């Protein structure tokens, strides 16, 4: 497809929410959206880091319209407070980007295993709470873009031990949370279609991008060897974070991007390059697993969506 940031259409008049907007893929996504005229609401766990990132973006785009808001996806009270502050704001695109990767076991404020809690449950709750904000009355559909990872292909949803209380492996937990992202994105699309809502749900992955995400696990473990290995891999193998942001930007802005699709880099091993439509793992298309996950997520977060269960035979768009 060879689509780059130069192909982003004018975003003037559009409001886009980006979680984890202060670093990595989120920062690069914010930068390009702002350059092209979007009003970006930067949902950040730390408003200090968010404001610092906003200043960086304004150096590249002096006229950038940015709003930094606190949103800690590991604390449902913070997620609800963020949604409350956006009451009355119409949102054209919600980008569920923030995440943590391969960290030692810990728990969120609500007692969830952190990777599952932040990467999936926090975004599940946020999307449900912002559902009424989505701009579904215009000619163009509103969009919800959920950022997963190629590592989701290793994942399975361990309903018997979602929070790793019986056994925990940091990479298995990460893979589970990223599979949950794709299952959620597809199930949301099916529910949009069933309800006849003018909105699309899209899943993406950035490939292997050079961000700070890879360093958090080694930092928390205090492992100099793992840190050195990650730095070497990022230097030799990883693509720049600006390139890693392209699938997200494509899904958020390209008129031809489709609901129910999965986009990622089309280069070597689907780890590098410009975005293309791809197939996700077989498990990610399991509708029964998706519906169970949806029900469990709603119960755990106490967030219900005003959307019907999909009718029989209503797949995500293909």
Coordinates of C-alpha atoms in Angstrom, one line a residue:
X1 CA 0.0 0.0 0.0
X2 CA 3.0 2.3 0.7
X3 CA 0.9 4.7 2.8
X4 CA 2.8 7.2 4.8
X5 CA 2.1 10.2 7.1
X6 CA 2.1 12.4 4.0
X7 CA -1.1 10.7 3.0
X8 CA -3.1 11.7 6.1
X9 CA -6.1 13.8 4.9
X10 CA -6.9 17.1 6.5
X11 CA -8.2 16.5 10.0
X12 CA -9.4 20.1 10.7
X13 CA -12.6 20.1 12.8
X14 CA -12.1 16.6 14.1
X15 CA -11.6 15.7 17.7
X16 CA -9.4 12.6 18.5
X17 CA -8.7 11.0 21.8
X18 CA -5.3 9.2 22.2
X19 CA -4.5 7.2 25.3
X20 CA -0.8 7.0 26.3
X21 CA -0.2 10.1 24.1
X22 CA 2.9 11.3 25.9
X23 CA 5.4 8.7 24.6
X24 CA 6.2 6.1 21.9
X25 CA 3.4 5.3 19.3
X26 CA 1.0 7.6 21.2
X27 CA 3.2 10.6 20.9
X28 CA 4.0 10.1 17.2
X29 CA 0.3 9.5 16.6
X30 CA -0.6 12.8 18.4
X31 CA 2.2 14.7 16.5
X32 CA 0.9 13.7 13.1
X33 CA -2.8 14.2 13.9
X34 CA -2.0 17.7 15.3
X35 CA 0.1 18.6 12.2
X36 CA -2.9 17.8 10.1
X37 CA -5.3 20.0 12.0
X38 CA -7.0 17.6 14.5
X39 CA -7.9 18.6 18.0
X40 CA -6.2 16.0 20.1
X41 CA -7.2 15.1 23.6
X42 CA -4.1 13.5 25.2
X43 CA -5.2 11.0 27.8
X44 CA -2.1 10.4 30.0
X45 CA -1.5 8.7 33.3
X46 CA 0.9 11.6 34.2
X47 CA -0.3 15.1 33.2
X48 CA 3.3 16.4 33.8
X49 CA 4.6 14.0 31.2
X50 CA 1.6 14.8 29.0
X51 CA 2.3 18.6 29.2
X52 CA 5.9 18.0 28.4
X53 CA 4.9 15.9 25.3
X54 CA 2.4 18.6 24.3
X55 CA 5.2 21.2 24.3
X56 CA 7.3 18.9 22.1
X57 CA 4.5 18.5 19.6
X58 CA 4.0 22.3 19.5
X59 CA 7.6 22.7 18.5
X60 CA 6.8 20.8 15.3
X61 CA 3.2 22.1 15.0
X62 CA 2.9 25.6 16.7
X63 CA -0.8 25.8 16.0
X64 CA -1.5 22.3 17.4
X65 CA -4.8 22.2 19.4
X66 CA -4.0 19.9 22.3
X67 CA -5.7 19.2 25.6
X68 CA -3.9 17.1 28.2
X69 CA -6.1 15.1 30.6
X70 CA -5.3 12.6 33.3
X71 CA -6.4 9.1 32.6
X72 CA -4.9 6.2 34.5
X73 CA -6.1 3.0 32.8
X74 CA -5.0 1.1 35.9
X75 CA -7.6 2.9 38.0
X76 CA -11.3 2.7 37.0
X77 CA -12.1 5.7 39.1
X78 CA -9.6 7.7 37.1
X79 CA -11.1 6.4 33.8
X80 CA -14.6 7.4 34.9
X81 CA -13.4 10.8 36.0
X82 CA -11.8 11.3 32.6
X83 CA -15.0 10.3 30.8
X84 CA -17.0 12.7 33.0
X85 CA -14.7 15.6 32.1
X86 CA -15.4 14.9 28.4
X87 CA -19.2 15.1 28.9
X88 CA -20.6 17.1 26.0
X89 CA -17.4 16.7 23.8
X90 CA -18.1 15.0 20.5
X91 CA -15.3 12.5 19.5
X92 CA -14.6 11.5 16.0
X93 CA -11.9 8.9 16.8
X94 CA -10.9 7.1 20.0
X95 CA -7.5 5.6 19.8
X96 CA -6.9 2.9 22.5
X97 CA -3.2 3.0 22.5
X98 CA -1.7 3.0 26.0
X99 CA -0.2 -0.2 27.4
X100 CA 2.4 -2.0 29.4
X101 CA 4.5 -5.0 28.3
X102 CA 6.0 -8.0 29.9
X103 CA 6.3 -6.7 33.4
X104 CA 6.6 -8.6 36.7
X105 CA 3.2 -9.5 38.2
X106 CA 1.5 -6.6 39.9
X107 CA -2.1 -5.4 40.3
X108 CA -4.1 -2.3 39.3
X109 CA -5.9 -0.2 41.8
X110 CA -9.0 -2.4 41.2
X111 CA -7.1 -5.7 41.9
X112 CA -6.7 -6.8 38.2
X113 CA -3.4 -8.2 36.9
X114 CA -1.8 -5.1 35.5
X115 CA -1.3 -6.1 31.9
X116 CA -4.8 -7.4 31.5
X117 CA -6.2 -4.5 33.6
X118 CA -4.4 -1.7 31.7
X119 CA -4.2 -3.1 28.2
X120 CA -7.7 -4.5 28.0
X121 CA -10.0 -3.7 30.9
X122 CA -9.1 -0.1 31.1
X123 CA -9.8 0.4 27.4
X124 CA -12.9 -1.6 27.5
X125 CA -14.3 0.6 30.3
X126 CA -13.1 3.8 28.6
X127 CA -14.7 2.9 25.3
X128 CA -18.0 2.1 26.9
X129 CA -18.0 5.3 29.0
X130 CA -17.3 7.4 25.9
X131 CA -19.8 5.6 23.6
X132 CA -22.3 8.5 23.7
X133 CA -19.5 10.9 22.8
X134 CA -18.8 9.2 19.4
X135 CA -19.8 11.4 16.5
X136 CA -22.1 9.0 14.8
X137 CA -24.4 11.5 13.1
X138 CA -22.0 12.7 10.4
X139 CA -21.3 11.4 6.9
X140 CA -18.1 9.8 8.0
X141 CA -18.3 7.0 10.6
X142 CA -16.8 7.6 14.0
X143 CA -13.9 5.2 14.7
X144 CA -12.5 3.3 17.6
X145 CA -9.0 2.1 16.9
X146 CA -7.5 -0.4 19.3
X147 CA -3.8 -1.0 19.3
X148 CA -2.8 -4.7 19.8
X149 CA 0.5 -6.4 19.0
X150 CA 1.8 -9.3 16.8
X151 CA 2.4 -11.1 20.1
X152 CA -1.3 -11.6 20.4
X153 CA -0.8 -14.6 18.1
X154 CA 0.8 -16.4 21.1
X155 CA -2.1 -15.5 23.4
X156 CA -5.1 -17.3 24.7
X157 CA -7.8 -16.1 27.1
X158 CA -7.3 -18.0 30.4
X159 CA -10.8 -17.6 31.8
X160 CA -9.8 -19.9 34.6
X161 CA -7.0 -17.6 35.7
X162 CA -7.4 -14.3 34.0
X163 CA -5.3 -12.4 36.5
X164 CA -2.4 -14.9 36.8
X165 CA -3.1 -15.7 40.4
X166 CA -2.3 -19.4 40.1
X167 CA 0.6 -19.1 37.7
X168 CA 2.1 -16.1 35.9
X169 CA 4.4 -15.6 33.0
X170 CA 5.0 -12.0 31.9
X171 CA 4.9 -12.8 28.2
X172 CA 1.9 -15.1 28.4
X173 CA 0.1 -12.3 30.3
X174 CA 1.0 -9.8 27.7
X175 CA -0.1 -12.0 24.9
X176 CA -3.4 -12.6 26.6
X177 CA -4.0 -8.9 27.0
X178 CA -3.2 -8.2 23.3
X179 CA -5.4 -11.0 22.1
X180 CA -8.1 -9.5 24.3
X181 CA -7.6 -6.2 22.4
X182 CA -8.3 -7.9 19.0
X183 CA -11.3 -9.9 20.3
X184 CA -12.7 -6.7 21.7
X185 CA -12.2 -4.7 18.5
X186 CA -14.0 -7.3 16.4
X187 CA -16.8 -7.8 18.9
X188 CA -17.4 -4.0 19.1
X189 CA -17.6 -4.0 15.3
X190 CA -20.2 -6.7 15.3
X191 CA -22.2 -4.8 17.9
X192 CA -22.0 -1.6 15.9
X193 CA -23.2 -3.4 12.8
X194 CA -26.1 -5.1 14.7
X195 CA -27.2 -1.8 16.1
X196 CA -26.8 0.1 12.8
X197 CA -24.5 2.6 14.5
X198 CA -22.4 4.8 12.1
X199 CA -19.1 3.8 13.7
X200 CA -16.2 1.5 12.9
X201 CA -14.0 -0.5 15.2
X202 CA -10.5 -1.3 13.9
X203 CA -7.6 -3.3 15.3
X204 CA -4.0 -2.5 14.5
X205 CA -0.5 -3.5 15.5
X206 CA 2.7 -1.4 15.2
X207 CA 5.2 -4.2 14.4
X208 CA 8.5 -3.9 16.2
X209 CA 8.9 -0.2 17.0
X210 CA 11.6 1.5 19.0
X211 CA 9.8 2.8 22.1
X212 CA 10.2 2.8 25.8
X213 CA 7.6 0.1 26.2
X214 CA 10.3 -2.7 25.9
X215 CA 12.3 -1.3 28.8
X216 CA 9.7 -1.4 31.5
X217 CA 10.0 -5.1 32.3
X218 CA 13.8 -5.1 32.6
X219 CA 13.7 -1.9 34.6
X220 CA 11.1 -3.3 37.1
X221 CA 13.2 -6.5 37.4
X222 CA 16.4 -4.5 37.8
X223 CA 17.9 -6.7 35.1
X224 CA 20.9 -5.0 33.4
X225 CA 21.3 -7.9 31.0
X226 CA 17.8 -7.8 29.8
X227 CA 18.0 -4.0 29.5
X228 CA 21.1 -4.3 27.4
X229 CA 19.5 -6.9 25.2
X230 CA 16.4 -4.8 24.6
X231 CA 18.6 -1.7 23.7
X232 CA 20.6 -3.8 21.2
X233 CA 17.4 -5.2 19.6
X234 CA 15.8 -1.8 19.4
X235 CA 19.0 -0.4 17.8
X236 CA 19.4 -3.2 15.3
X237 CA 16.0 -4.6 14.5
X238 CA 13.3 -2.1 15.5
X239 CA 11.8 0.5 13.2
X240 CA 11.4 4.1 14.3
X241 CA 8.3 4.8 16.5
X242 CA 7.1 7.2 13.8
X243 CA 6.9 4.3 11.4
X244 CA 5.3 2.1 14.0
X245 CA 2.5 4.7 14.4
X246 CA 1.5 4.4 10.7
X247 CA -1.0 1.5 11.1
X248 CA -2.7 3.5 13.8
X249 CA -2.8 6.7 11.8
X250 CA -4.1 4.8 8.7
X251 CA -6.9 3.2 10.7
X252 CA -7.8 6.6 12.3
X253 CA -7.7 8.8 9.2
X254 CA -7.7 7.0 5.9
X255 CA -11.2 7.0 4.3
X256 CA -10.6 3.5 2.9
X257 CA -9.8 2.0 6.3
X258 CA -12.5 -0.6 7.1
X259 CA -14.3 -1.5 10.3
X260 CA -13.6 -5.1 11.5
X261 CA -10.1 -5.0 9.9
X262 CA -6.7 -5.6 11.3
X263 CA -3.8 -3.5 10.0
X264 CA -0.1 -3.8 10.5
X265 CA 3.3 -3.2 8.8
X266 CA 3.6 -5.0 5.6
X267 CA 7.4 -5.4 5.5
X268 CA 9.7 -8.1 6.7
X269 CA 7.9 -10.5 9.0
X270 CA 5.1 -7.9 9.4
X271 CA 7.4 -6.2 11.8
X272 CA 8.4 -3.2 9.7
X273 CA 7.2 -1.0 6.9
X274 CA 4.0 0.7 5.8
X275 CA 0.6 -0.5 6.7
X276 CA -1.5 -3.2 5.0
X277 CA -4.6 -5.2 5.9
X278 CA -3.6 -8.5 7.5
X279 CA -5.1 -11.5 9.2
X280 CA -4.9 -11.8 12.9
X281 CA -4.7 -15.1 14.8
X282 CA -7.3 -17.9 14.5
X283 CA -8.2 -17.4 18.2
X284 CA -9.0 -13.7 17.6
X285 CA -11.9 -14.6 15.3
X286 CA -13.6 -16.9 17.8
X287 CA -17.0 -15.2 18.4
X288 CA -17.9 -17.4 21.4
X289 CA -14.6 -16.4 23.2
X290 CA -15.2 -12.8 22.3
X291 CA -18.7 -12.8 23.8
X292 CA -17.6 -14.5 27.0
X293 CA -14.7 -12.0 27.3
X294 CA -17.2 -9.1 26.7
X295 CA -19.5 -10.3 29.5
X296 CA -16.6 -10.9 31.9
X297 CA -15.1 -7.5 31.1
X298 CA -18.5 -5.8 31.7
X299 CA -18.9 -7.5 35.0
X300 CA -15.3 -6.7 36.2
X301 CA -15.5 -3.1 35.2
X302 CA -19.2 -2.5 35.9
X303 CA -19.4 -0.8 32.5
X304 CA -22.4 -1.7 30.2
X305 CA -22.6 -0.8 26.6
X306 CA -25.9 0.5 25.1
X307 CA -25.4 -1.9 22.2
X308 CA -27.2 -5.2 21.4
X309 CA -25.5 -8.6 21.3
X310 CA -24.7 -9.4 17.6
X311 CA -27.4 -11.2 15.7
X312 CA -26.6 -14.7 14.4
X313 CA -24.6 -14.4 11.2
X314 CA -23.4 -10.9 11.6
X315 CA -19.6 -11.0 11.3
X316 CA -17.3 -8.1 11.4
X317 CA -16.9 -6.6 7.9
X318 CA -14.6 -8.6 5.7

